[in-house]
Amino acid sequence: MARDLAIDLGTANTLVYMKGKGIVLNEPSVIALNRQTGEVLATGREAWQMIGRTPGYIVAVRPLRGGAITDFEITERMIRLLLQRVGVSRFTRPKVVICVPSAITEVERRAVTDAARRAGAADAQLIEQPMAAAIGADLPIDEPVGNMVIDIGGGTSETAVISLGGIVALEAVRVGSFDIDAAIQSYVRREHGIAIGERTAEEVKMAIGSAEPAEDESQAEVRGRDLMTGLPKTRRWCVASPRPHPSLLRTSSVAACSSSAAAGC
Ligand SMILES: Nc1ncnc2c1ncn2[C@@H]1O[C@H](COP(=O)(O)OP(=O)(O)OP(=O)(O)O)[C@@H](O)[C@H]1O
Ligand SMILES: [Mg+2]
């Protein structure tokens, strides 16, 4: 008998929770494909390592870019592979609850549940991300009080007020932490003439991105390509207390929080 599963199918990361076992998979929502044959070469962390570093015939993609399903077939394959990796087959048919970005359309929602059923799930239900986050954070959602959840993910940001077991108000926008990475990429390109990849931009954000001046000294090494010569170029930036260098203020006025862990779904 299969254990029931909960999947957080995020734009940036996918988590799988198995009843009685806890989180059994936590990996980037990335899939690497052979462009010519369509063959899946890697998924998750292994595929993430390939982003921006693949030869022409390999493409590493995030099928849920911008909180929307950009490619139904690839998303379906990713869900199938994920379920296979945690032991789901046609013989072990678990019930699956999936939390998806609230901004996805009705057609996209149906594609996700159909993909899970085709991959072997006996039943697949969807749950709104803020509701899953509230349950995971142990908020008193059944009580007649307003519980506010703010979830800033990779591709979407959602704010919801939950009361008496339901979502009373919800605002979801297709803007998230990936947009901060893109802003860092274009800033470094414009101001310093260095082309950097999305992974490097994310590392810079994690190392020195802050909504407030840094408490202690943080450093980030930026490796990219010189826009003029095309040669590798490295720059080191540091944010020292009490105030960051003025050139960093534009990139340091960012904050992001990851809620997947809190969601626990
Ligand atoms: N310490 C941190 N500082 C800044 N950004 C962070 C930090 N930790 C994680 N992030 C960012 O959070 C994003 C991932 O968040 P999360 O796993 O909640 O997204 P997701 O659930 O996959 O996306 P979505 O909910 O939009 O579909 C990544 O873009 C990552 O760079
Ligand atoms: Mg999320």
Coordinates of C-alpha atoms and ligand atoms in Angstrom, one line a residue:
M1 CA 0.0 0.0 0.0
A2 CA 1.5 3.4 -1.0
R3 CA 1.9 6.2 1.4
D4 CA -0.1 9.3 0.5
L5 CA 2.0 12.2 -0.8
A6 CA 1.9 16.0 -0.8
I7 CA 3.8 17.9 -3.5
D8 CA 4.8 21.6 -3.5
L9 CA 5.3 22.1 -7.2
G10 CA 7.0 25.5 -7.1
T11 CA 8.5 27.6 -9.8
A12 CA 11.9 27.3 -8.2
N13 CA 11.8 24.2 -6.0
T14 CA 9.8 21.1 -5.8
L15 CA 9.2 19.3 -2.4
V16 CA 7.6 15.9 -1.9
Y17 CA 6.2 15.0 1.5
M18 CA 5.4 11.4 2.3
K19 CA 2.9 10.7 5.0
G20 CA 4.7 9.2 8.0
K21 CA 8.1 9.9 6.5
G22 CA 8.4 13.7 6.1
I23 CA 10.0 15.5 3.2
V24 CA 11.5 12.8 0.9
L25 CA 12.6 15.1 -2.0
N26 CA 13.6 18.8 -2.1
E27 CA 15.1 19.8 -5.5
P28 CA 15.0 22.6 -8.0
S29 CA 12.1 22.4 -10.5
V30 CA 14.5 22.0 -13.4
I31 CA 14.6 19.4 -16.2
A32 CA 17.4 18.9 -18.7
L33 CA 16.5 17.6 -22.2
N34 CA 18.3 16.7 -25.4
R35 CA 17.0 19.3 -27.8
Q36 CA 17.2 17.0 -30.7
T37 CA 15.7 13.7 -29.4
G38 CA 13.6 15.1 -26.5
E39 CA 15.3 12.6 -24.2
V40 CA 15.4 13.6 -20.5
L41 CA 19.0 13.8 -19.4
A42 CA 18.6 15.0 -15.8
T43 CA 16.1 16.4 -13.3
G44 CA 16.3 18.4 -10.1
R45 CA 19.7 19.4 -8.7
E46 CA 21.7 17.7 -11.5
A47 CA 19.7 19.6 -14.1
W48 CA 20.0 22.9 -12.1
Q49 CA 23.8 22.5 -12.3
M50 CA 23.5 22.5 -16.0
I51 CA 21.7 25.9 -16.3
G52 CA 23.8 28.2 -18.5
R53 CA 26.5 25.6 -19.0
T54 CA 25.1 23.2 -21.5
P55 CA 26.3 22.6 -25.0
G56 CA 23.9 23.6 -27.8
Y57 CA 22.0 20.3 -27.9
I58 CA 21.1 20.2 -24.2
V59 CA 18.5 22.6 -22.8
A60 CA 17.9 23.0 -19.0
V61 CA 14.5 24.5 -18.4
R62 CA 12.2 25.4 -15.6
P63 CA 8.8 24.3 -16.9
L64 CA 6.9 26.5 -14.4
R65 CA 8.6 29.8 -15.3
G66 CA 6.8 32.9 -14.0
G67 CA 4.4 30.9 -11.9
A68 CA 2.8 29.6 -15.1
I69 CA 3.2 26.3 -16.9
T70 CA 5.3 27.2 -19.9
D71 CA 5.3 23.7 -21.3
F72 CA 2.6 21.2 -20.5
E73 CA 4.4 18.2 -21.8
I74 CA 7.6 18.9 -20.0
T75 CA 5.7 19.6 -16.8
E76 CA 3.9 16.3 -17.1
R77 CA 7.2 14.5 -17.6
M78 CA 8.7 16.2 -14.6
I79 CA 5.8 15.2 -12.4
R80 CA 6.0 11.6 -13.7
L81 CA 9.7 11.4 -13.0
L82 CA 9.3 13.0 -9.5
L83 CA 6.7 10.4 -8.6
Q84 CA 8.8 7.6 -10.0
R85 CA 11.8 8.8 -7.9
V86 CA 9.7 8.5 -4.7
G87 CA 8.6 5.1 -5.6
V88 CA 5.2 5.6 -7.2
S89 CA 4.2 3.2 -10.0
R90 CA 1.0 1.8 -11.5
F91 CA 1.0 -0.7 -8.7
T92 CA 1.3 1.6 -5.7
R93 CA -1.3 4.2 -6.3
P94 CA -1.1 6.9 -3.6
K95 CA -3.4 9.8 -3.1
V96 CA -1.6 13.0 -3.9
V97 CA -2.3 16.6 -2.9
I98 CA -0.4 19.2 -4.9
C99 CA 0.1 22.8 -4.1
V100 CA 0.6 25.0 -7.1
P101 CA 1.1 28.8 -7.6
S102 CA -2.4 30.4 -7.2
A103 CA -1.8 32.4 -10.4
I104 CA -2.0 29.4 -12.7
T105 CA -5.1 29.1 -14.9
E106 CA -7.9 26.5 -14.8
V107 CA -6.4 24.7 -17.8
E108 CA -3.0 24.6 -16.1
R109 CA -4.6 23.2 -13.0
R110 CA -6.2 20.4 -14.9
A111 CA -2.9 19.6 -16.7
V112 CA -1.2 19.2 -13.3
T113 CA -3.9 16.8 -11.8
D114 CA -4.1 14.8 -15.1
A115 CA -0.3 14.5 -15.1
A116 CA -0.3 13.2 -11.5
R117 CA -3.1 10.7 -12.3
R118 CA -1.3 9.4 -15.4
A119 CA 1.9 9.0 -13.4
G120 CA 0.1 6.6 -11.1
A121 CA -1.7 8.7 -8.5
A122 CA -5.1 7.2 -7.4
D123 CA -6.4 10.7 -6.8
A124 CA -4.9 14.1 -7.2
Q125 CA -6.2 17.2 -5.5
L126 CA -4.8 20.8 -5.7
I127 CA -4.4 23.1 -2.7
E128 CA -3.7 26.9 -2.8
Q129 CA -0.1 27.7 -1.8
P130 CA -1.0 30.1 1.0
M131 CA -3.4 27.6 2.6
A132 CA -0.7 25.0 2.6
A133 CA 1.8 27.5 4.1
A134 CA -0.7 28.4 6.8
I135 CA -1.3 24.7 7.7
G136 CA 2.5 24.1 7.7
A137 CA 3.1 27.1 9.9
D138 CA 0.4 25.9 12.4
L139 CA -1.8 29.0 12.1
P140 CA -5.2 28.7 13.7
I141 CA -7.0 28.7 10.3
D142 CA -10.3 27.3 11.5
E143 CA -10.8 30.1 14.1
P144 CA -12.8 33.3 13.4
V145 CA -9.6 35.4 13.2
G146 CA -7.7 36.7 10.2
N147 CA -4.4 34.9 9.5
M148 CA -2.3 36.7 6.9
V149 CA 0.2 34.7 4.8
I150 CA 2.8 36.3 2.6
D151 CA 4.6 33.9 0.3
I152 CA 7.4 35.2 -1.9
G153 CA 8.5 32.4 -4.1
G154 CA 10.7 32.2 -7.2
G155 CA 8.1 33.2 -9.7
T156 CA 5.1 34.3 -7.8
S157 CA 4.3 36.4 -4.7
E158 CA 1.0 35.7 -2.9
T159 CA -0.7 37.4 0.0
A160 CA -3.7 35.8 1.5
V161 CA -6.0 36.2 4.5
I162 CA -7.4 33.0 5.9
S163 CA -10.2 32.6 8.3
L164 CA -12.7 29.9 9.3
G165 CA -10.9 27.3 7.2
G166 CA -11.1 29.3 3.9
I167 CA -9.2 32.0 1.9
V168 CA -11.1 35.3 2.5
A169 CA -8.8 37.5 0.4
L170 CA -6.0 36.5 -2.1
E171 CA -3.7 38.6 -4.3
A172 CA -1.2 36.7 -6.4
V173 CA 1.2 38.3 -8.8
R174 CA 3.6 36.7 -11.2
V175 CA 6.6 38.5 -9.7
G176 CA 9.1 36.8 -7.4
S177 CA 12.6 36.2 -6.4
F178 CA 13.7 35.3 -10.0
D179 CA 12.9 38.9 -11.0
I180 CA 15.4 40.1 -8.4
D181 CA 18.0 37.8 -10.0
A182 CA 17.1 39.3 -13.4
A183 CA 17.5 42.8 -12.1
I184 CA 20.9 42.0 -10.6
Q185 CA 21.9 40.5 -14.0
S186 CA 21.0 43.6 -15.9
Y187 CA 22.5 46.0 -13.3
V188 CA 25.9 44.2 -13.5
R189 CA 25.7 44.2 -17.3
R190 CA 24.8 47.9 -17.5
E191 CA 27.0 49.3 -14.8
H192 CA 30.0 47.0 -14.9
G193 CA 30.0 45.5 -18.5
I194 CA 30.0 42.0 -17.1
A195 CA 27.5 39.3 -18.4
I196 CA 26.6 36.9 -15.6
G197 CA 24.3 33.9 -15.6
E198 CA 21.1 33.5 -13.5
R199 CA 22.8 31.2 -11.0
T200 CA 25.6 33.8 -10.3
A201 CA 22.9 36.5 -9.9
E202 CA 21.1 34.3 -7.4
E203 CA 24.4 33.8 -5.5
V204 CA 25.0 37.5 -5.3
K205 CA 21.4 38.0 -4.0
M206 CA 21.9 35.4 -1.3
A207 CA 25.3 36.7 -0.3
I208 CA 24.7 40.5 -0.2
G209 CA 21.0 41.1 -1.0
S210 CA 19.3 42.7 2.0
A211 CA 16.3 45.0 2.6
E212 CA 18.4 46.7 5.3
P213 CA 22.1 47.7 5.6
A214 CA 24.1 44.6 6.4
E215 CA 24.9 43.9 10.1
D216 CA 28.3 42.5 9.3
E217 CA 30.6 42.4 6.3
S218 CA 29.2 40.2 3.5
Q219 CA 31.1 39.5 0.3
A220 CA 30.1 38.3 -3.2
E221 CA 32.4 37.2 -6.0
V222 CA 30.9 37.8 -9.4
R223 CA 32.3 35.7 -12.2
G224 CA 31.1 36.4 -15.7
R225 CA 32.2 37.5 -19.2
D226 CA 33.5 40.9 -20.2
L227 CA 30.9 42.3 -22.6
M228 CA 33.7 44.0 -24.7
T229 CA 36.3 41.2 -25.0
G230 CA 34.2 38.1 -24.2
L231 CA 36.9 37.0 -21.8
P232 CA 36.2 35.8 -18.2
K233 CA 36.0 38.6 -15.7
T234 CA 35.7 38.5 -11.9
R235 CA 34.7 41.2 -9.5
R236 CA 34.4 41.1 -5.8
W237 CA 31.9 43.2 -3.9
C238 CA 31.5 43.6 -0.3
V239 CA 28.9 45.2 1.9
A240 CA 30.4 46.4 5.2
S241 CA 28.6 47.7 8.2
P242 CA 27.3 50.2 8.9
R243 CA 26.4 51.3 5.4
P244 CA 26.9 49.7 2.0
H245 CA 28.9 51.2 -0.8
P246 CA 26.5 53.5 -2.8
S247 CA 26.9 51.4 -5.9
L248 CA 25.4 48.5 -4.0
L249 CA 22.4 50.3 -2.7
R250 CA 20.4 49.6 -5.8
T251 CA 21.1 45.9 -5.7
S252 CA 20.9 45.6 -1.9
S253 CA 17.4 47.0 -1.6
V254 CA 15.9 43.5 -2.0
A255 CA 14.5 41.0 0.3
A256 CA 13.1 37.5 -0.4
C257 CA 11.8 34.8 1.8
S258 CA 11.4 31.2 1.0
S259 CA 8.3 29.7 2.4
S260 CA 8.4 26.2 1.1
A261 CA 10.0 25.0 4.3
A262 CA 7.2 26.7 6.3
A263 CA 4.6 25.3 4.0
G264 CA 5.7 21.8 4.8
C265 CA 3.4 20.5 2.1
Ligands
LIG1 N1 18.3 33.6 1.9 C1 17.7 34.0 0.7 N2 17.8 35.3 0.3 C2 17.3 35.7 -0.8 N3 16.5 34.9 -1.7 C3 16.4 33.6 -1.3 C4 16.9 33.1 -0.1 N4 16.6 31.8 0.0 C5 15.9 31.5 -1.0 N5 15.7 32.5 -1.8 C6 15.0 32.6 -3.1 O1 13.7 32.1 -3.0 C7 13.4 31.5 -4.2 C8 12.8 30.1 -3.9 O2 11.7 30.2 -3.1 P1 10.6 29.1 -3.0 O3 11.3 27.7 -2.9 O4 9.6 29.4 -2.0 O5 10.0 29.2 -4.5 P2 8.9 28.3 -5.1 O6 7.9 27.9 -4.1 O7 9.6 27.2 -5.9 O8 8.3 29.4 -6.2 P3 6.8 29.8 -6.4 O9 6.1 29.7 -5.1 O10 6.8 31.2 -6.9 O11 6.2 28.9 -7.4 C9 14.6 31.4 -5.1 O12 14.5 32.3 -6.2 C10 15.7 31.7 -4.2 O13 16.8 32.5 -4.8
MG2 MG 6.1 28.3 -3.5

